[in-house]
PDB file of C-alpha atoms and ligand atoms in Angstrom:
ATOM      1  CA  MET A   1      -7.985   7.769  15.602  1.00 81.00           C
ATOM      2  CA  ARG A   2      -6.495   6.262  12.455  1.00 97.00           C
ATOM      3  CA  VAL A   3      -8.711   3.667  10.776  1.00 97.00           C
ATOM      4  CA  PRO A   4      -6.565   0.623   9.904  1.00 98.00           C
ATOM      5  CA  ILE A   5      -6.319  -0.124   6.201  1.00 98.00           C
ATOM      6  CA  VAL A   6      -5.693  -3.615   4.832  1.00 98.00           C
ATOM      7  CA  ALA A   7      -4.885  -3.747   1.125  1.00 98.00           C
ATOM      8  CA  GLY A   8      -4.330  -6.759  -1.113  1.00 98.00           C
ATOM      9  CA  ASN A   9      -1.722  -6.310  -3.816  1.00 98.00           C
ATOM     10  CA  TRP A  10      -2.528  -8.962  -6.399  1.00 98.00           C
ATOM     11  CA  LYS A  11       0.538  -8.036  -8.474  1.00 98.00           C
ATOM     12  CA  MET A  12       0.566  -9.666 -11.949  1.00 98.00           C
ATOM     13  CA  HIS A  13      -1.964 -12.363 -11.100  1.00 98.00           C
ATOM     14  CA  LYS A  14      -5.554 -13.141 -12.090  1.00 98.00           C
ATOM     15  CA  LEU A  15      -7.383 -12.905 -15.390  1.00 98.00           C
ATOM     16  CA  PRO A  16     -10.612 -10.901 -15.153  1.00 98.00           C
ATOM     17  CA  ASP A  17     -12.781 -13.989 -14.529  1.00 98.00           C
ATOM     18  CA  GLU A  18     -10.390 -15.300 -11.908  1.00 98.00           C
ATOM     19  CA  ALA A  19     -10.321 -11.901 -10.226  1.00 98.00           C
ATOM     20  CA  VAL A  20     -14.119 -11.825 -10.031  1.00 98.00           C
ATOM     21  CA  ALA A  21     -14.135 -15.353  -8.621  1.00 98.00           C
ATOM     22  CA  LEU A  22     -11.648 -14.288  -5.951  1.00 98.00           C
ATOM     23  CA  CYS A  23     -13.900 -11.355  -5.003  1.00 98.00           C
ATOM     24  CA  GLN A  24     -16.913 -13.656  -4.861  1.00 98.00           C
ATOM     25  CA  ALA A  25     -15.064 -15.994  -2.528  1.00 98.00           C
ATOM     26  CA  LEU A  26     -13.734 -13.127  -0.445  1.00 98.00           C
ATOM     27  CA  ILE A  27     -16.861 -11.031   0.152  1.00 98.00           C
ATOM     28  CA  PRO A  28     -18.855 -13.589   2.182  1.00 97.00           C
ATOM     29  CA  ARG A  29     -15.734 -14.496   4.169  1.00 97.00           C
ATOM     30  CA  LEU A  30     -15.181 -10.865   5.121  1.00 96.00           C
ATOM     31  CA  GLY A  31     -18.676 -10.618   6.582  1.00 90.00           C
ATOM     32  CA  GLU A  32     -19.268  -7.250   8.171  1.00 89.00           C
ATOM     33  CA  PHE A  33     -16.049  -5.491   8.945  1.00 88.00           C
ATOM     34  CA  HIS A  34     -16.014  -2.508  11.237  1.00 88.00           C
ATOM     35  CA  ASN A  35     -13.433   0.102  11.946  1.00 93.00           C
ATOM     36  CA  ARG A  36     -11.142  -0.788   9.070  1.00 96.00           C
ATOM     37  CA  GLU A  37     -10.804  -0.155   5.404  1.00 98.00           C
ATOM     38  CA  VAL A  38     -10.323  -3.019   2.972  1.00 98.00           C
ATOM     39  CA  VAL A  39      -8.828  -2.516  -0.492  1.00 98.00           C
ATOM     40  CA  VAL A  40      -8.028  -4.925  -3.309  1.00 98.00           C
ATOM     41  CA  CYS A  41      -5.590  -3.988  -6.053  1.00 99.00           C
ATOM     42  CA  PRO A  42      -5.976  -6.224  -9.124  1.00 98.00           C
ATOM     43  CA  PRO A  43      -3.984  -5.753 -12.332  1.00 98.00           C
ATOM     44  CA  PHE A  44      -5.261  -3.044 -14.717  1.00 98.00           C
ATOM     45  CA  THR A  45      -6.976  -5.557 -16.981  1.00 98.00           C
ATOM     46  CA  ALA A  46      -9.219  -6.812 -14.168  1.00 98.00           C
ATOM     47  CA  LEU A  47     -10.125  -3.421 -12.672  1.00 98.00           C
ATOM     48  CA  ALA A  48     -13.402  -3.004 -14.566  1.00 98.00           C
ATOM     49  CA  SER A  49     -14.757  -6.443 -13.698  1.00 98.00           C
ATOM     50  CA  VAL A  50     -13.575  -6.260 -10.096  1.00 98.00           C
ATOM     51  CA  ALA A  51     -15.216  -2.819  -9.764  1.00 98.00           C
ATOM     52  CA  LYS A  52     -18.556  -4.456 -10.625  1.00 98.00           C
ATOM     53  CA  ALA A  53     -17.958  -7.389  -8.300  1.00 98.00           C
ATOM     54  CA  LEU A  54     -17.233  -5.009  -5.402  1.00 98.00           C
ATOM     55  CA  GLU A  55     -20.318  -2.815  -5.854  1.00 97.00           C
ATOM     56  CA  GLY A  56     -22.118  -2.299  -2.564  1.00 96.00           C
ATOM     57  CA  THR A  57     -19.629  -4.388  -0.568  1.00 96.00           C
ATOM     58  CA  GLY A  58     -17.642  -1.631   1.145  1.00 96.00           C
ATOM     59  CA  VAL A  59     -14.386  -3.039  -0.251  1.00 98.00           C
ATOM     60  CA  ALA A  60     -12.484  -0.344  -2.122  1.00 98.00           C
ATOM     61  CA  LEU A  61     -10.728  -0.739  -5.454  1.00 98.00           C
ATOM     62  CA  GLY A  62      -7.043   0.050  -5.888  1.00 99.00           C
ATOM     63  CA  ALA A  63      -4.605  -0.003  -8.811  1.00 99.00           C
ATOM     64  CA  GLN A  64      -0.925  -0.945  -8.719  1.00 98.00           C
ATOM     65  CA  ASN A  65       0.581   1.947 -10.652  1.00 98.00           C
ATOM     66  CA  VAL A  66      -0.301   5.074 -12.628  1.00 98.00           C
ATOM     67  CA  PHE A  67       1.475   7.470 -14.967  1.00 98.00           C
ATOM     68  CA  HIS A  68       1.915  11.127 -13.994  1.00 98.00           C
ATOM     69  CA  GLU A  69       0.429  12.806 -17.053  1.00 98.00           C
ATOM     70  CA  PRO A  70      -3.341  13.158 -17.511  1.00 98.00           C
ATOM     71  CA  SER A  71      -3.244  12.149 -21.216  1.00 98.00           C
ATOM     72  CA  GLY A  72      -0.930  12.287 -24.219  1.00 98.00           C
ATOM     73  CA  ALA A  73       1.478  10.341 -26.388  1.00 98.00           C
ATOM     74  CA  TYR A  74       2.723   7.877 -23.761  1.00 98.00           C
ATOM     75  CA  THR A  75       2.260   4.498 -25.388  1.00 98.00           C
ATOM     76  CA  GLY A  76       1.407   1.781 -22.941  1.00 98.00           C
ATOM     77  CA  GLU A  77       0.772   4.031 -19.950  1.00 98.00           C
ATOM     78  CA  ILE A  78      -2.364   4.527 -17.859  1.00 98.00           C
ATOM     79  CA  ALA A  79      -3.422   8.020 -16.735  1.00 98.00           C
ATOM     80  CA  PRO A  80      -5.035   8.952 -13.405  1.00 98.00           C
ATOM     81  CA  PRO A  81      -8.425   9.941 -14.938  1.00 98.00           C
ATOM     82  CA  MET A  82      -8.609   6.502 -16.603  1.00 98.00           C
ATOM     83  CA  LEU A  83      -8.391   4.836 -13.197  1.00 98.00           C
ATOM     84  CA  LYS A  84     -10.783   7.307 -11.648  1.00 98.00           C
ATOM     85  CA  ALA A  85     -13.341   6.532 -14.364  1.00 98.00           C
ATOM     86  CA  LEU A  86     -13.255   2.849 -13.378  1.00 98.00           C
ATOM     87  CA  GLY A  87     -14.029   3.623  -9.748  1.00 98.00           C
ATOM     88  CA  VAL A  88     -10.468   3.253  -8.482  1.00 98.00           C
ATOM     89  CA  LYS A  89      -9.910   4.917  -5.100  1.00 98.00           C
ATOM     90  CA  TYR A  90      -6.345   3.943  -4.142  1.00 99.00           C
ATOM     91  CA  VAL A  91      -3.173   3.491  -6.151  1.00 99.00           C
ATOM     92  CA  ILE A  92       0.006   1.743  -5.008  1.00 99.00           C
ATOM     93  CA  LEU A  93       3.023   3.863  -5.942  1.00 98.00           C
ATOM     94  CA  GLY A  94       6.742   3.280  -5.640  1.00 98.00           C
ATOM     95  CA  HIS A  95       6.444  -0.428  -4.912  1.00 98.00           C
ATOM     96  CA  SER A  96       9.941  -1.902  -4.614  1.00 98.00           C
ATOM     97  CA  GLU A  97       9.262  -4.117  -7.652  1.00 98.00           C
ATOM     98  CA  ARG A  98       8.603  -0.987  -9.718  1.00 98.00           C
ATOM     99  CA  ARG A  99      11.700   0.676  -8.333  1.00 98.00           C
ATOM    100  CA  GLN A 100      13.818  -2.433  -8.944  1.00 97.00           C
ATOM    101  CA  TYR A 101      12.549  -3.736 -12.309  1.00 97.00           C
ATOM    102  CA  PHE A 102      11.220  -0.569 -13.941  1.00 98.00           C
ATOM    103  CA  GLY A 103      13.740   1.987 -12.745  1.00 98.00           C
ATOM    104  CA  GLU A 104      11.289   4.123 -10.788  1.00 98.00           C
ATOM    105  CA  THR A 105      13.164   6.791  -8.861  1.00 98.00           C
ATOM    106  CA  ASP A 106      12.094   8.818  -5.834  1.00 98.00           C
ATOM    107  CA  GLU A 107      11.587  11.769  -8.170  1.00 98.00           C
ATOM    108  CA  LEU A 108       9.260   9.824 -10.479  1.00 98.00           C
ATOM    109  CA  VAL A 109       7.335   8.429  -7.521  1.00 98.00           C
ATOM    110  CA  ASN A 110       6.848  11.982  -6.223  1.00 98.00           C
ATOM    111  CA  LYS A 111       5.492  13.089  -9.623  1.00 98.00           C
ATOM    112  CA  LYS A 112       3.081  10.145  -9.673  1.00 98.00           C
ATOM    113  CA  ILE A 113       1.893  10.918  -6.138  1.00 98.00           C
ATOM    114  CA  LYS A 114       1.137  14.515  -7.118  1.00 98.00           C
ATOM    115  CA  ALA A 115      -0.696  13.446 -10.284  1.00 98.00           C
ATOM    116  CA  ALA A 116      -2.746  10.872  -8.378  1.00 98.00           C
ATOM    117  CA  LEU A 117      -3.771  13.430  -5.744  1.00 98.00           C
ATOM    118  CA  GLU A 118      -4.667  15.962  -8.402  1.00 98.00           C
ATOM    119  CA  HIS A 119      -7.145  13.482  -9.853  1.00 98.00           C
ATOM    120  CA  GLY A 120      -8.646  12.327  -6.584  1.00 98.00           C
ATOM    121  CA  LEU A 121      -6.762   9.041  -6.196  1.00 98.00           C
ATOM    122  CA  LYS A 122      -5.254   8.174  -2.816  1.00 98.00           C
ATOM    123  CA  PRO A 123      -1.662   6.967  -3.080  1.00 98.00           C
ATOM    124  CA  ILE A 124      -0.344   4.034  -1.068  1.00 99.00           C
ATOM    125  CA  VAL A 125       3.336   4.909  -1.174  1.00 98.00           C
ATOM    126  CA  CYS A 126       5.814   2.099  -0.595  1.00 98.00           C
ATOM    127  CA  VAL A 127       9.186   2.574   1.059  1.00 98.00           C
ATOM    128  CA  GLY A 128      11.662   0.092   2.498  1.00 98.00           C
ATOM    129  CA  GLU A 129      15.276  -0.948   2.725  1.00 97.00           C
ATOM    130  CA  THR A 130      17.223  -3.818   1.174  1.00 96.00           C
ATOM    131  CA  LEU A 131      18.898  -6.502   3.270  1.00 94.00           C
ATOM    132  CA  GLU A 132      22.297  -4.887   2.570  1.00 94.00           C
ATOM    133  CA  GLN A 133      21.049  -1.545   3.850  1.00 96.00           C
ATOM    134  CA  ARG A 134      19.627  -3.161   6.990  1.00 95.00           C
ATOM    135  CA  GLU A 135      22.874  -4.977   7.636  1.00 93.00           C
ATOM    136  CA  ALA A 136      24.836  -1.764   7.090  1.00 96.00           C
ATOM    137  CA  GLY A 137      22.689  -0.090   9.753  1.00 96.00           C
ATOM    138  CA  ILE A 138      21.278   2.565   7.431  1.00 98.00           C
ATOM    139  CA  THR A 139      17.637   1.442   7.391  1.00 97.00           C
ATOM    140  CA  GLU A 140      16.281   4.444   9.238  1.00 97.00           C
ATOM    141  CA  SER A 141      18.160   7.120   7.320  1.00 98.00           C
ATOM    142  CA  PHE A 142      17.396   5.458   3.980  1.00 98.00           C
ATOM    143  CA  VAL A 143      13.664   5.082   4.645  1.00 98.00           C
ATOM    144  CA  LYS A 144      13.476   8.620   6.028  1.00 98.00           C
ATOM    145  CA  GLY A 145      15.039   9.862   2.782  1.00 98.00           C
ATOM    146  CA  GLN A 146      12.481   7.950   0.695  1.00 98.00           C
ATOM    147  CA  VAL A 147       9.643   9.439   2.724  1.00 98.00           C
ATOM    148  CA  GLU A 148      11.003  12.987   2.427  1.00 98.00           C
ATOM    149  CA  ALA A 149      11.353  12.568  -1.328  1.00 98.00           C
ATOM    150  CA  ALA A 150       7.858  11.093  -1.687  1.00 98.00           C
ATOM    151  CA  PHE A 151       6.191  13.937   0.220  1.00 98.00           C
ATOM    152  CA  SER A 152       8.294  16.695  -1.347  1.00 98.00           C
ATOM    153  CA  GLY A 153       6.087  19.649  -2.360  1.00 98.00           C
ATOM    154  CA  ILE A 154       2.906  18.082  -0.974  1.00 98.00           C
ATOM    155  CA  LEU A 155       0.805  20.262   1.333  1.00 98.00           C
ATOM    156  CA  ALA A 156      -0.352  19.003   4.729  1.00 98.00           C
ATOM    157  CA  ASP A 157      -4.008  18.615   3.717  1.00 97.00           C
ATOM    158  CA  ASP A 158      -3.037  16.478   0.736  1.00 98.00           C
ATOM    159  CA  ALA A 159      -0.473  14.559   2.765  1.00 98.00           C
ATOM    160  CA  LYS A 160      -3.290  13.262   4.985  1.00 97.00           C
ATOM    161  CA  GLN A 161      -4.756  11.506   1.931  1.00 97.00           C
ATOM    162  CA  LEU A 162      -1.653   9.373   1.549  1.00 98.00           C
ATOM    163  CA  VAL A 163      -1.058   5.977   3.049  1.00 98.00           C
ATOM    164  CA  VAL A 164       2.559   4.891   3.526  1.00 98.00           C
ATOM    165  CA  ALA A 165       3.455   1.206   3.288  1.00 98.00           C
ATOM    166  CA  TYR A 166       6.696   0.272   5.009  1.00 98.00           C
ATOM    167  CA  GLU A 167       7.874  -2.810   3.144  1.00 98.00           C
ATOM    168  CA  PRO A 168      11.390  -4.027   3.910  1.00 97.00           C
ATOM    169  CA  ILE A 169      12.465  -5.509   0.575  1.00 96.00           C
ATOM    170  CA  TRP A 170      14.025  -8.559   2.251  1.00 94.00           C
ATOM    171  CA  ALA A 171      10.607  -9.448   3.675  1.00 94.00           C
ATOM    172  CA  ILE A 172       8.622  -9.271   0.417  1.00 92.00           C
ATOM    173  CA  GLY A 173       7.579 -12.668  -0.887  1.00 88.00           C
ATOM    174  CA  THR A 174      10.336 -14.343   1.115  1.00 89.00           C
ATOM    175  CA  GLY A 175       8.326 -15.634   4.054  1.00 83.00           C
ATOM    176  CA  LYS A 176      10.646 -13.588   6.308  1.00 82.00           C
ATOM    177  CA  THR A 177       8.535 -11.033   8.143  1.00 82.00           C
ATOM    178  CA  ALA A 178      10.119  -8.216  10.024  1.00 86.00           C
ATOM    179  CA  THR A 179       9.365  -8.757  13.694  1.00 94.00           C
ATOM    180  CA  SER A 180       6.507  -6.618  14.843  1.00 96.00           C
ATOM    181  CA  GLN A 181       8.993  -4.597  16.923  1.00 96.00           C
ATOM    182  CA  GLN A 182      11.283  -4.021  13.913  1.00 96.00           C
ATOM    183  CA  ALA A 183       8.312  -2.911  11.838  1.00 97.00           C
ATOM    184  CA  ASN A 184       6.983  -0.661  14.579  1.00 98.00           C
ATOM    185  CA  GLN A 185      10.383   0.938  15.074  1.00 98.00           C
ATOM    186  CA  VAL A 186      10.835   1.936  11.434  1.00 98.00           C
ATOM    187  CA  ILE A 187       7.214   3.070  11.188  1.00 98.00           C
ATOM    188  CA  ALA A 188       7.804   5.291  14.220  1.00 98.00           C
ATOM    189  CA  VAL A 189      10.791   6.793  12.385  1.00 98.00           C
ATOM    190  CA  ILE A 190       8.562   7.425   9.363  1.00 98.00           C
ATOM    191  CA  ARG A 191       5.987   9.168  11.559  1.00 98.00           C
ATOM    192  CA  LYS A 192       8.737  11.303  13.122  1.00 98.00           C
ATOM    193  CA  ALA A 193       9.922  12.266   9.635  1.00 98.00           C
ATOM    194  CA  LEU A 194       6.361  13.274   8.739  1.00 98.00           C
ATOM    195  CA  GLU A 195       6.150  15.308  11.918  1.00 98.00           C
ATOM    196  CA  SER A 196       9.301  17.196  10.940  1.00 98.00           C
ATOM    197  CA  LEU A 197       7.976  17.772   7.423  1.00 98.00           C
ATOM    198  CA  TYR A 198       4.513  18.884   8.634  1.00 98.00           C
ATOM    199  CA  ASP A 199       3.347  18.894  12.251  1.00 98.00           C
ATOM    200  CA  GLY A 200       2.245  16.458  14.927  1.00 98.00           C
ATOM    201  CA  ALA A 201      -1.427  16.452  13.951  1.00 98.00           C
ATOM    202  CA  THR A 202      -0.677  15.733  10.296  1.00 98.00           C
ATOM    203  CA  ALA A 203       1.785  12.965  11.175  1.00 98.00           C
ATOM    204  CA  ALA A 204      -0.761  11.462  13.562  1.00 98.00           C
ATOM    205  CA  ALA A 205      -3.406  11.406  10.816  1.00 98.00           C
ATOM    206  CA  ILE A 206      -1.348   9.596   8.149  1.00 98.00           C
ATOM    207  CA  ARG A 207      -1.789   5.834   8.092  1.00 98.00           C
ATOM    208  CA  ILE A 208       1.341   3.727   7.837  1.00 98.00           C
ATOM    209  CA  GLN A 209       0.995   0.063   6.903  1.00 98.00           C
ATOM    210  CA  TYR A 210       3.477  -2.752   7.209  1.00 97.00           C
ATOM    211  CA  GLY A 211       4.034  -5.037   4.214  1.00 97.00           C
ATOM    212  CA  GLY A 212       6.229  -8.084   3.617  1.00 96.00           C
ATOM    213  CA  SER A 213       5.079 -11.677   4.130  1.00 95.00           C
ATOM    214  CA  VAL A 214       2.001 -10.676   6.120  1.00 96.00           C
ATOM    215  CA  LYS A 215      -0.060 -13.790   6.843  1.00 96.00           C
ATOM    216  CA  ALA A 216      -3.137 -14.599   8.887  1.00 96.00           C
ATOM    217  CA  ASP A 217      -0.957 -15.877  11.699  1.00 95.00           C
ATOM    218  CA  ASN A 218       1.312 -12.830  12.064  1.00 96.00           C
ATOM    219  CA  MET A 219      -1.218 -10.058  11.404  1.00 97.00           C
ATOM    220  CA  ALA A 220      -2.684  -9.837  14.914  1.00 97.00           C
ATOM    221  CA  GLU A 221       0.751  -9.439  16.457  1.00 97.00           C
ATOM    222  CA  LEU A 222       1.736  -6.765  13.953  1.00 97.00           C
ATOM    223  CA  MET A 223      -1.493  -4.894  14.635  1.00 97.00           C
ATOM    224  CA  GLN A 224      -0.805  -4.853  18.364  1.00 97.00           C
ATOM    225  CA  GLN A 225       2.014  -2.419  17.726  1.00 97.00           C
ATOM    226  CA  PRO A 226       0.926   1.171  18.317  1.00 97.00           C
ATOM    227  CA  GLU A 227       2.364   2.630  15.097  1.00 98.00           C
ATOM    228  CA  ILE A 228       1.165  -0.015  12.608  1.00 98.00           C
ATOM    229  CA  ASP A 229      -2.081   0.984  10.900  1.00 98.00           C
ATOM    230  CA  GLY A 230      -2.737  -2.011   8.678  1.00 98.00           C
ATOM    231  CA  ALA A 231      -1.007  -4.108   6.063  1.00 98.00           C
ATOM    232  CA  LEU A 232      -0.193  -4.275   2.386  1.00 98.00           C
ATOM    233  CA  VAL A 233      -0.505  -7.956   1.571  1.00 98.00           C
ATOM    234  CA  GLY A 234       0.882  -9.670  -1.521  1.00 98.00           C
ATOM    235  CA  GLY A 235       0.866 -13.470  -1.721  1.00 97.00           C
ATOM    236  CA  ALA A 236      -1.641 -14.058   1.067  1.00 98.00           C
ATOM    237  CA  SER A 237      -4.175 -11.730  -0.587  1.00 98.00           C
ATOM    238  CA  LEU A 238      -4.562 -14.163  -3.510  1.00 98.00           C
ATOM    239  CA  ASP A 239      -6.361 -16.647  -1.295  1.00 98.00           C
ATOM    240  CA  ALA A 240      -9.822 -15.552  -0.134  1.00 98.00           C
ATOM    241  CA  GLU A 241      -9.688 -17.399   3.164  1.00 98.00           C
ATOM    242  CA  SER A 242      -6.256 -16.147   4.164  1.00 98.00           C
ATOM    243  CA  PHE A 243      -6.950 -12.543   3.135  1.00 98.00           C
ATOM    244  CA  ALA A 244     -10.268 -12.577   5.003  1.00 98.00           C
ATOM    245  CA  ARG A 245      -8.488 -13.870   8.104  1.00 98.00           C
ATOM    246  CA  ILE A 246      -5.934 -11.078   7.793  1.00 98.00           C
ATOM    247  CA  VAL A 247      -8.701  -8.477   7.545  1.00 98.00           C
ATOM    248  CA  ARG A 248     -10.457 -10.039  10.553  1.00 97.00           C
ATOM    249  CA  TYR A 249      -7.255 -10.281  12.571  1.00 96.00           C
ATOM    250  CA  ASP A 250      -9.008  -9.394  15.808  1.00 93.00           C
ATOM    251  CA  ASP A 251     -11.960 -11.818  15.594  1.00 88.00           C
TER     252      ASP A 251
HETATM  253  P1  LIG B   1       4.143 -10.350   0.111  1.00 75.50           P
HETATM  254  O1  LIG B   1       4.176  -8.995  -0.775  1.00 75.50           O
HETATM  255  O2  LIG B   1       2.998 -10.201   1.097  1.00 75.50           O
HETATM  256  O3  LIG B   1       3.916 -11.457  -0.866  1.00 75.50           O
HETATM  257  O4  LIG B   1       5.445 -10.430   0.824  1.00 75.50           O
HETATM  258  C1  LIG B   1       3.929  -7.740  -0.197  1.00 75.50           C
HETATM  259  C2  LIG B   1       4.031  -6.674  -1.252  1.00 75.50           C
HETATM  260  O5  LIG B   1       4.894  -6.764  -2.141  1.00 75.50           O
HETATM  261  O6  LIG B   1       3.252  -5.697  -1.243  1.00 75.50           O
END
């Protein structure tokens, strides 16, 4: 059985003090959560203070990006061991905003995934089509290609460490969610692609989230779909009450 994973992507929001305050508001609202993993991904500058605020809570810490070299002359970059040293467990890679605004290619994302795994970080790898691609009817082939590129050269045992986030770009921050059936359908295609790359057992072990305008009032319906194993939540993760309600979608 795959344990659902709900991750909050705080993007470029929250100063360290604000991030700690958000954690302090969130923790009591989460209460005891069973049979799911909860992750928050603050910006780099708040990781250290959020790590402290999360101690003993069962909520895991994630980062939003990492470079693929362990150290060196790469001004402005952050290496996997630096995140590891702060207690980071997950790292979002290949988010569409990084692909769109920072020129991240499938090849770079694959390098980052390998580097993260090598240093004991679990990648949350984002894939998803644009509105134009959906309208042109190439969603499934495009997303399948992104998944194949992301997992290229990764062995089955390592592949099981990855989480995939299917995030249709047209649904991110727009208030337009994919219907739960649309999301489930593409996620099923992703799982099929993983089965072809590896085998049925490996594909069945990899968690695949949906992301894109997930809110407290659409989460339960999304989670009813058999292939959806959780959510990557942007905007709604910045509010303690709404993120807690998303995590507790089945209360
Ligand atoms: P959103 O963002 O929930 O604000 O649509 C999701 C994401 O970009 O991960």
